[in-house]
Coordinates of C-alpha atoms in Angstrom, one line a residue:
X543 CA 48.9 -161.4 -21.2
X544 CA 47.2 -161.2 -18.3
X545 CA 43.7 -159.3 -17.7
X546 CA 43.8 -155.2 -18.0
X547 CA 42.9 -153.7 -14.9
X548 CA 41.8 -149.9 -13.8
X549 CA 44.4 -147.6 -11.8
X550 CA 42.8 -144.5 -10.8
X551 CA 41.9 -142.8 -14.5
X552 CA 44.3 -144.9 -16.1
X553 CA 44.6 -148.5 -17.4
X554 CA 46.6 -151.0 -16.4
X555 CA 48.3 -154.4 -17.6
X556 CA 51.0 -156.4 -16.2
X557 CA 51.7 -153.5 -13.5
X558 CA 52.1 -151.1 -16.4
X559 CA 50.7 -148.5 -18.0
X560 CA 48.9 -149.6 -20.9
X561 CA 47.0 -147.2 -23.3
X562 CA 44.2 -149.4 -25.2
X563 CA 44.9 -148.1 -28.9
X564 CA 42.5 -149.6 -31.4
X565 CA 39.5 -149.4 -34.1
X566 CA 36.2 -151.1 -34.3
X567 CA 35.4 -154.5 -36.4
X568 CA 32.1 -153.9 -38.1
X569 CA 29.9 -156.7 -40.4
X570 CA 28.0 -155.5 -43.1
X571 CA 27.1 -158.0 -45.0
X572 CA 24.1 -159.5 -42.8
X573 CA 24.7 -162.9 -44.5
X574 CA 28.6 -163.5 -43.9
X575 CA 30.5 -163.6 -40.7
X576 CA 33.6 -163.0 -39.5
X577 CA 34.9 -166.4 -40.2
X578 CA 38.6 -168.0 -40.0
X579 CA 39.6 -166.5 -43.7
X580 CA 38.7 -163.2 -42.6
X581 CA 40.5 -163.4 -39.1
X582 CA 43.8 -164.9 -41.2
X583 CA 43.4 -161.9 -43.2
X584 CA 42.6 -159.3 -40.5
X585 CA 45.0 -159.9 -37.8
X586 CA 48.7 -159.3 -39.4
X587 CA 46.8 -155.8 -40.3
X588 CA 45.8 -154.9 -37.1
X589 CA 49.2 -155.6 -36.0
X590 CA 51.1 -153.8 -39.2
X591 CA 48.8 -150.9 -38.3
X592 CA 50.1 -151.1 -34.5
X593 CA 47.0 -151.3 -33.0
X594 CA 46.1 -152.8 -29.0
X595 CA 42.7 -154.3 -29.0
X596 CA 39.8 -154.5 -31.6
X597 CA 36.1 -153.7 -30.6
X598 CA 33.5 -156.3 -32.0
X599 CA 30.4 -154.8 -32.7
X600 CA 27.5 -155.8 -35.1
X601 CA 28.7 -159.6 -35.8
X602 CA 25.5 -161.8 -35.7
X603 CA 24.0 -160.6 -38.7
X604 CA 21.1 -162.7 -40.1
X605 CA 22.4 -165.3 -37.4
X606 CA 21.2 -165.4 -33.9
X607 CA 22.7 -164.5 -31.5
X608 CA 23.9 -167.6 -30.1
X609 CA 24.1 -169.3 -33.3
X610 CA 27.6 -172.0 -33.4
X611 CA 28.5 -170.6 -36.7
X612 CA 29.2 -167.0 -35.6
X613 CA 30.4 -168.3 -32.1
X614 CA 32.8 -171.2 -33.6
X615 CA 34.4 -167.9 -35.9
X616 CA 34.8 -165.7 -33.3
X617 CA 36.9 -168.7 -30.9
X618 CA 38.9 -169.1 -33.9
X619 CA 39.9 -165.1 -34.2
X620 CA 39.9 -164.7 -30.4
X621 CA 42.4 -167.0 -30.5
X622 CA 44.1 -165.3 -33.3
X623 CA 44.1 -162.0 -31.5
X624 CA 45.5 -163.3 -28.5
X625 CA 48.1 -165.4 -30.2
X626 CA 49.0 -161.6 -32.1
X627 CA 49.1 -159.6 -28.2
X628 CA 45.7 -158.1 -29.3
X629 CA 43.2 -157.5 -27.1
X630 CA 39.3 -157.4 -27.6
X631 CA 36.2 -155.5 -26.5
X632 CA 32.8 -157.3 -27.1
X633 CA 30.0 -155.3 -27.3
X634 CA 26.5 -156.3 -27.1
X635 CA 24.6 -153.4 -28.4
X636 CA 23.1 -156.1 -31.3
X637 CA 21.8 -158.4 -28.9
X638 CA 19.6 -155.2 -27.9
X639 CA 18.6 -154.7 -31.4
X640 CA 17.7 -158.3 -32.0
X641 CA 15.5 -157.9 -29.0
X642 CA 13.8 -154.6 -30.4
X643 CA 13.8 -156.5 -34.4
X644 CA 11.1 -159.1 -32.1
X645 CA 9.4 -156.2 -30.4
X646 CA 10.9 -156.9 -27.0
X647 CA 11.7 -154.2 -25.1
X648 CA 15.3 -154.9 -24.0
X649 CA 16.2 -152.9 -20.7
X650 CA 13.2 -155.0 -19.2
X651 CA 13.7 -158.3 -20.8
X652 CA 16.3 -161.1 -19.0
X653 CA 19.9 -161.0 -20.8
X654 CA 21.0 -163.4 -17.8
X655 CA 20.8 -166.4 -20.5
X656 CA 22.4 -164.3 -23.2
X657 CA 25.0 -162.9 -21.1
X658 CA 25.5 -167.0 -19.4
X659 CA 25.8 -168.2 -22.6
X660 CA 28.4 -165.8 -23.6
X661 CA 30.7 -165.8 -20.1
X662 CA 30.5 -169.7 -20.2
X663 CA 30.9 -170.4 -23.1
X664 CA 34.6 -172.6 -24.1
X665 CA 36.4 -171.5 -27.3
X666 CA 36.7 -174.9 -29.4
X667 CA 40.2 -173.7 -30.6
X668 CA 42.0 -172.9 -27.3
X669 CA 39.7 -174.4 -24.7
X670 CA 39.7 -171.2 -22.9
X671 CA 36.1 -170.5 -21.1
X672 CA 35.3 -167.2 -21.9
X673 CA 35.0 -165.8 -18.4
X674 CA 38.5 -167.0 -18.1
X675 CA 40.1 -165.3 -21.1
X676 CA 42.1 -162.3 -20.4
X677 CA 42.3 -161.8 -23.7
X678 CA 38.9 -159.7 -23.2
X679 CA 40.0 -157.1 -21.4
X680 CA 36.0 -155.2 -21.6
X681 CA 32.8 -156.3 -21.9
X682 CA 29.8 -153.2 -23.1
X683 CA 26.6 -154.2 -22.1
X684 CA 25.0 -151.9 -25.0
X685 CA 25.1 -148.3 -26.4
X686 CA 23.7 -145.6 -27.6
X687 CA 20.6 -146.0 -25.3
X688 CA 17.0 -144.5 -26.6
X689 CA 15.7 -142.8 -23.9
X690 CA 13.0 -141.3 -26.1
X691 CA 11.7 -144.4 -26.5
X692 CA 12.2 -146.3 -23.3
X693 CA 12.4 -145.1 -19.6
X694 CA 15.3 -143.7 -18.6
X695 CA 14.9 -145.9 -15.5
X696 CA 14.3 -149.2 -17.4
X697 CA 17.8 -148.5 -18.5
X698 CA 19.4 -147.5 -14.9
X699 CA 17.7 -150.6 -13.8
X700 CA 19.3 -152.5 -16.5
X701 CA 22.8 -151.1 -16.4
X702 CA 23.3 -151.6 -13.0
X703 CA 21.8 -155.1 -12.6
X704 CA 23.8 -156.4 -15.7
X705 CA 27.1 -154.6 -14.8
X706 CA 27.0 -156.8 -11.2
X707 CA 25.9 -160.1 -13.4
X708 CA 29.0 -159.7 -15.8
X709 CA 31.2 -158.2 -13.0
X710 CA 30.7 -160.9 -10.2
X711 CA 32.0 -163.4 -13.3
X712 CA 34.8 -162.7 -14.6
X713 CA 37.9 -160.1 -14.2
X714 CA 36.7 -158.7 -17.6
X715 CA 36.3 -154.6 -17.6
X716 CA 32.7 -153.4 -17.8
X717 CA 31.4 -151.0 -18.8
X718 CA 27.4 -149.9 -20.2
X719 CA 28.7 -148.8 -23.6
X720 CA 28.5 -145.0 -25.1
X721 CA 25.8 -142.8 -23.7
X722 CA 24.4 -139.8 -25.3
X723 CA 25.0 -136.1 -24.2
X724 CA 21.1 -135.4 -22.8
X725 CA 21.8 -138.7 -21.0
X726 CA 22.9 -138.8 -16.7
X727 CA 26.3 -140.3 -17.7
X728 CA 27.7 -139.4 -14.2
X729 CA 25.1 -141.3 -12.1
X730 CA 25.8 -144.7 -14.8
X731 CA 29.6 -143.8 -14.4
X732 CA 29.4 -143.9 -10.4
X733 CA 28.0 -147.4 -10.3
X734 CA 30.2 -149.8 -8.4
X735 CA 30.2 -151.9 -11.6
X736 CA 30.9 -149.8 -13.9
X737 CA 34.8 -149.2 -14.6
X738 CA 34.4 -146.8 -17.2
X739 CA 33.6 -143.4 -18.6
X740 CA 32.9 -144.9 -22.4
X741 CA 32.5 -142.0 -24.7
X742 CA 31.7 -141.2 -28.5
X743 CA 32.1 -138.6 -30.7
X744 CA 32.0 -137.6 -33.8
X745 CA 33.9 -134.2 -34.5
X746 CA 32.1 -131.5 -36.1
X747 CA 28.9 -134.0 -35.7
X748 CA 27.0 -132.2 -32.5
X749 CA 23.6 -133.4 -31.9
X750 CA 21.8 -135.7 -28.6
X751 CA 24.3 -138.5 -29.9
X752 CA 27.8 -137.0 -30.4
X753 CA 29.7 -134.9 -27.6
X754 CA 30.8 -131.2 -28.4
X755 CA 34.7 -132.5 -28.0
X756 CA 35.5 -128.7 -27.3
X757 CA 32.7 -128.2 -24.3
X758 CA 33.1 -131.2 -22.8
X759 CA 36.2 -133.6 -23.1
X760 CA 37.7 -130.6 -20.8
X761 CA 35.4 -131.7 -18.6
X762 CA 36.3 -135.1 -18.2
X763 CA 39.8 -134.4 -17.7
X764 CA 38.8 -132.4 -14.5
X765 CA 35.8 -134.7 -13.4
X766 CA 35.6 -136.3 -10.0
X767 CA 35.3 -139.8 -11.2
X768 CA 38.4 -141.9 -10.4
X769 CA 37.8 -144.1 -13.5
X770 CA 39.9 -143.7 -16.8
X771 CA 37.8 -142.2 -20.0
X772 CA 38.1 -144.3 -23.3
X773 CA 36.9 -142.6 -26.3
X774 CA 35.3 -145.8 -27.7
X775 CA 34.4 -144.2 -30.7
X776 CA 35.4 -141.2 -33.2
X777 CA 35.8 -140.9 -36.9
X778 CA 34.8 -138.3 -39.6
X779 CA 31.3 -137.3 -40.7
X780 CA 29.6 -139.4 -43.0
X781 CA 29.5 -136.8 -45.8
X782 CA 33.3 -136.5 -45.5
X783 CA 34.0 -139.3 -47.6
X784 CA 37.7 -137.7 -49.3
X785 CA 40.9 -138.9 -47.4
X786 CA 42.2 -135.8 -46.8
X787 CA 38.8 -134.5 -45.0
X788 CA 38.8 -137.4 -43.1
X789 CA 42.5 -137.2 -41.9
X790 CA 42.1 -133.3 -40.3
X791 CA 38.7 -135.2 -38.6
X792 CA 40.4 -137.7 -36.9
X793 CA 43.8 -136.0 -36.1
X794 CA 41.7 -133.2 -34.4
X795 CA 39.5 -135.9 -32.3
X796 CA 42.9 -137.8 -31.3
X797 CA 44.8 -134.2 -30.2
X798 CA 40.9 -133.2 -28.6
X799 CA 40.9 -136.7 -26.3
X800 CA 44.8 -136.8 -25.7
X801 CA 45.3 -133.3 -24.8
X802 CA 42.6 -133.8 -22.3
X803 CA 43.9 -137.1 -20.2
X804 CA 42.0 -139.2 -22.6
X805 CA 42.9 -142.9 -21.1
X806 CA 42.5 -145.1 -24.6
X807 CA 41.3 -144.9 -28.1
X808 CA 39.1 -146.7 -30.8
X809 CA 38.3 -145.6 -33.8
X810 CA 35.1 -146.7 -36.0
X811 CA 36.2 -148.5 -37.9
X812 CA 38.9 -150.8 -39.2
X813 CA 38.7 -152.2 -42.2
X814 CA 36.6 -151.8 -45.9
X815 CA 33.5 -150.0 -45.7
X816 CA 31.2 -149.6 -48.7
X817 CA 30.7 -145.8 -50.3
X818 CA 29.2 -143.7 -50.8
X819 CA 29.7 -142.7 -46.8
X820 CA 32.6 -144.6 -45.6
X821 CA 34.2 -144.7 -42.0
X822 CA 36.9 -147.0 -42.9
X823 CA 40.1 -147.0 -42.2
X824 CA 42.9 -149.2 -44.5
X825 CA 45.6 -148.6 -46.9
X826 CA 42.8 -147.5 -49.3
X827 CA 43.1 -144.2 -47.5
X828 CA 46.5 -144.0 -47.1
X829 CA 46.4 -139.9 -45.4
X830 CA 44.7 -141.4 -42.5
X831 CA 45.5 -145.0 -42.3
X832 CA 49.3 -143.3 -42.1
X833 CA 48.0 -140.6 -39.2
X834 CA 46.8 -143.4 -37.2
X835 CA 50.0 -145.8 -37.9
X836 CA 52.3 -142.2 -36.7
X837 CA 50.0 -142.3 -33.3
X838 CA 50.7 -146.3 -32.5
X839 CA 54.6 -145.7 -33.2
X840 CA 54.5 -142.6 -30.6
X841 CA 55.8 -143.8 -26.8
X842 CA 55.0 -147.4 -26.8
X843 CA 51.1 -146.6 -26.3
X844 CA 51.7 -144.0 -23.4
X845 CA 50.0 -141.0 -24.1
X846 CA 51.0 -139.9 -27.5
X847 CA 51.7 -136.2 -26.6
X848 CA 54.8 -135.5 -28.1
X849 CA 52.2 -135.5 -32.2
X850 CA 50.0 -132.8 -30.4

């Protein structure tokens, strides 16, 4: 496939065009993985649903985080995804949070070993090393980054030494994961090694962690930062648990990004989440598992204007 590349505030693959159009994977069940059954399962639904890439977030669980059984399950659905055109984010904002769960604090602590372990490592179904596999088209270091609790510039520091590790090995994307709205996003969207501007909001959900879509996604259509923005991640509130509350959510955050040269989408999350406040979306909510199916049929994953 190729790897995905950056051209001006747009993304790239194979000299085209490509919009990344996609939802989040999410564990939760500490004590399972993601392992072959559920990838055999998965897969044909990301593709019946018509989505790009998948983001996987939260998949070590009770494991740690270089443990062979979670890494020998993701080879096997990496391979799966790629055999299917699909390509994948990894995020590593639970490597931070097994760091904090030791009392560790992580924008000070070495992730060279971590992030080695991960870029080196060879998938035992394809023989593909990592680093190598364009299937990965972007690589967040973290997210959702507690500046109350640690310095701001612990985390600068961090961002920009980890974005020149992971970017001097491999062609990967990188990017330092969402950031919240009291946050400098433009100064950790100007680094060199940064190709970014990773966003998240929650519509009708404004607070330090989710961005007024209204007040400021027109301000990253106009923004002086030749990188593309990729809403990494949108769904309803919690509390809106019906279908039909959750389907005006999410087709107002899709027209809010798209109408403001919004570069790629992923919503949280794909699959079967347990009430009583559920994200997910499947064919158990058909209103919005349909609205998202209507956006992947719109323009062959160029902007999806013609639905707005």
């Amino acid at each position: 496939m190729n790897y995905v590349t950056t051209n001006n505030k747009r993304f790239s693959l194979n000299g085209q065009l490509w919009f990344p159009f996609g939802g989040t994977l999410y564990r939760y069940d500490n004590n399972k993985v993601l392992d072959n059954a559920y990838f055999d399962t998965i897969v044909p639904e990301i593709v019946a649903l018509g989505l790009n890439h998948i983001r996987f977030i939260n998949f070590f669980g009770a494991y740690a985080p270089t443990s062979e059984t979670i890494w020998a399950s993701i080879d096997y659905g990496l391979d799966k995804l790629a055999t299917a055109g699909i390509k994948v984010n990894f995020s590593f904002a639970e490597y931070r949070a097994s760091l904090e769960g030791q009392s560790i604090n992580p924008y000070t602590y070495d992730w060279s070993t971590f992030l080695g372990f991960f870029l080196n490592r060879v998938n035992t179904v394809n023989g593909k090393t990592y680093k190598n596999d364009d299937t990965i088209f972007l690589i967040s270091l973290d997210g959702e980054y507690n500046s109350t609790t640690y310095q701001w510039s612990d985390i600068l520091n961090f961002i920009t030494t980890y974005s020149a590790y992971v970017k001097t090995r491999t062609s990967a994307l990188v990017d330092a994961g969402q950031l919240f709205t009291s946050q400098d996003y433009t100064t950790i969207w100007n680094l060199p090694n940064i190709d970014i501007r990773c966003i998240t909001s929650y519509y009708n959900v404004i607070n330090s962690q989710s961005l007024d879509q209204e007040q400021f996604f027109p301000i990253f259509k106009v923004q002086a930062i030749n990188k593309p923005w990729y809403f990494a991640e949108f769904g309803s509130a919690g509390d809106d648990s019906s279908d039909q509350k959750q389907w005006s959510t999410i087709l107002t955050s899709y027209k809010n990004a798209l109408k403001n040269d919004c570069a790629g989408t992923c919503f949280w999350n794909f699959g079967n989440q347990p009430q009583p406040h559920t994200f997910d979306i499947s064919t158990n909510r058909p209103y919005i598992y349909n609205l998202v199916k209507e956006f992947a049929g719109v323009s062959n994953y160029s902007p999806r204007l013609k639905v707005i």
